[in-house]
Amino acid sequence: MATEGQSPPMSWRDSYKGMSSDNINGLILALSSSLFIGASFIVKKKGLKKAGASGIRAGS
């Protein structure tokens, strides 16, 4: 498949082989924080919908 002057296609493992452990740790931290932020947004949204449906206001 590779023609003259082109390198053969790399697998995803080959492309991550050059990443340092600091880069991998940063990527894991970024993905996990995104996951937690998204989950907290969903929990907050569901709680606000439930509170709005019950009709009880804060301080009442």
mmCIF file of C-alpha atoms in Angstrom:
data_model
loop_
_atom_site.group_PDB
_atom_site.id
_atom_site.type_symbol
_atom_site.label_atom_id
_atom_site.label_comp_id
_atom_site.label_asym_id
_atom_site.label_seq_id
_atom_site.Cartn_x
_atom_site.Cartn_y
_atom_site.Cartn_z
ATOM 1 C CA MET A 1 0.000 0.000 0.000
ATOM 2 C CA ALA A 2 2.816 2.403 0.777
ATOM 3 C CA THR A 3 4.228 3.994 -2.310
ATOM 4 C CA GLU A 4 7.726 5.236 -2.791
ATOM 5 C CA GLY A 5 8.569 8.137 -0.492
ATOM 6 C CA GLN A 6 5.710 7.427 1.916
ATOM 7 C CA SER A 7 5.961 5.637 5.225
ATOM 8 C CA PRO A 8 3.600 2.758 5.953
ATOM 9 C CA PRO A 9 0.529 3.587 8.049
ATOM 10 C CA MET A 10 1.180 3.572 11.777
ATOM 11 C CA SER A 11 -0.982 1.809 14.315
ATOM 12 C CA TRP A 12 -2.302 3.737 17.318
ATOM 13 C CA ARG A 13 0.235 1.968 19.546
ATOM 14 C CA ASP A 14 3.086 3.183 17.382
ATOM 15 C CA SER A 15 1.817 6.751 17.524
ATOM 16 C CA TYR A 16 1.678 6.714 21.346
ATOM 17 C CA LYS A 17 5.069 5.059 21.707
ATOM 18 C CA GLY A 18 6.827 8.440 21.630
ATOM 19 C CA MET A 19 4.676 10.016 24.370
ATOM 20 C CA SER A 20 6.354 10.532 27.723
ATOM 21 C CA SER A 21 4.750 9.359 30.940
ATOM 22 C CA ASP A 22 4.037 12.994 31.860
ATOM 23 C CA ASN A 23 2.040 13.459 28.663
ATOM 24 C CA ILE A 24 0.086 10.266 29.289
ATOM 25 C CA ASN A 25 -0.627 11.303 32.888
ATOM 26 C CA GLY A 26 -1.799 14.716 31.700
ATOM 27 C CA LEU A 27 -4.073 13.129 29.115
ATOM 28 C CA ILE A 28 -5.581 10.790 31.722
ATOM 29 C CA LEU A 29 -6.129 13.692 34.140
ATOM 30 C CA ALA A 30 -7.768 15.822 31.453
ATOM 31 C CA LEU A 31 -10.114 13.033 30.370
ATOM 32 C CA SER A 32 -11.055 12.084 33.936
ATOM 33 C CA SER A 33 -11.727 15.700 34.931
ATOM 34 C CA SER A 34 -13.938 16.121 31.868
ATOM 35 C CA LEU A 35 -15.834 13.000 32.878
ATOM 36 C CA PHE A 36 -16.354 14.240 36.458
ATOM 37 C CA ILE A 37 -17.407 17.718 35.340
ATOM 38 C CA GLY A 38 -19.913 16.219 32.909
ATOM 39 C CA ALA A 39 -21.280 13.852 35.542
ATOM 40 C CA SER A 40 -21.690 16.656 38.092
ATOM 41 C CA PHE A 41 -23.517 18.767 35.499
ATOM 42 C CA ILE A 42 -25.952 15.914 34.820
ATOM 43 C CA VAL A 43 -26.562 15.300 38.543
ATOM 44 C CA LYS A 44 -27.124 19.026 39.154
ATOM 45 C CA LYS A 45 -29.501 19.300 36.190
ATOM 46 C CA LYS A 46 -31.539 16.293 37.350
ATOM 47 C CA GLY A 47 -31.693 17.701 40.886
ATOM 48 C CA LEU A 48 -32.880 21.097 39.666
ATOM 49 C CA LYS A 49 -35.550 19.481 37.489
ATOM 50 C CA LYS A 50 -36.750 17.375 40.427
ATOM 51 C CA ALA A 51 -36.819 20.401 42.743
ATOM 52 C CA GLY A 52 -38.688 22.446 40.136
ATOM 53 C CA ALA A 53 -41.275 19.714 39.694
ATOM 54 C CA SER A 54 -41.965 19.517 43.441
ATOM 55 C CA GLY A 55 -42.626 23.265 43.625
ATOM 56 C CA ILE A 56 -40.675 23.746 46.861
ATOM 57 C CA ARG A 57 -38.446 26.827 46.804
ATOM 58 C CA ALA A 58 -35.361 27.375 48.914
ATOM 59 C CA GLY A 59 -36.119 29.229 52.116
ATOM 60 C CA SER A 60 -39.812 28.325 52.100
#
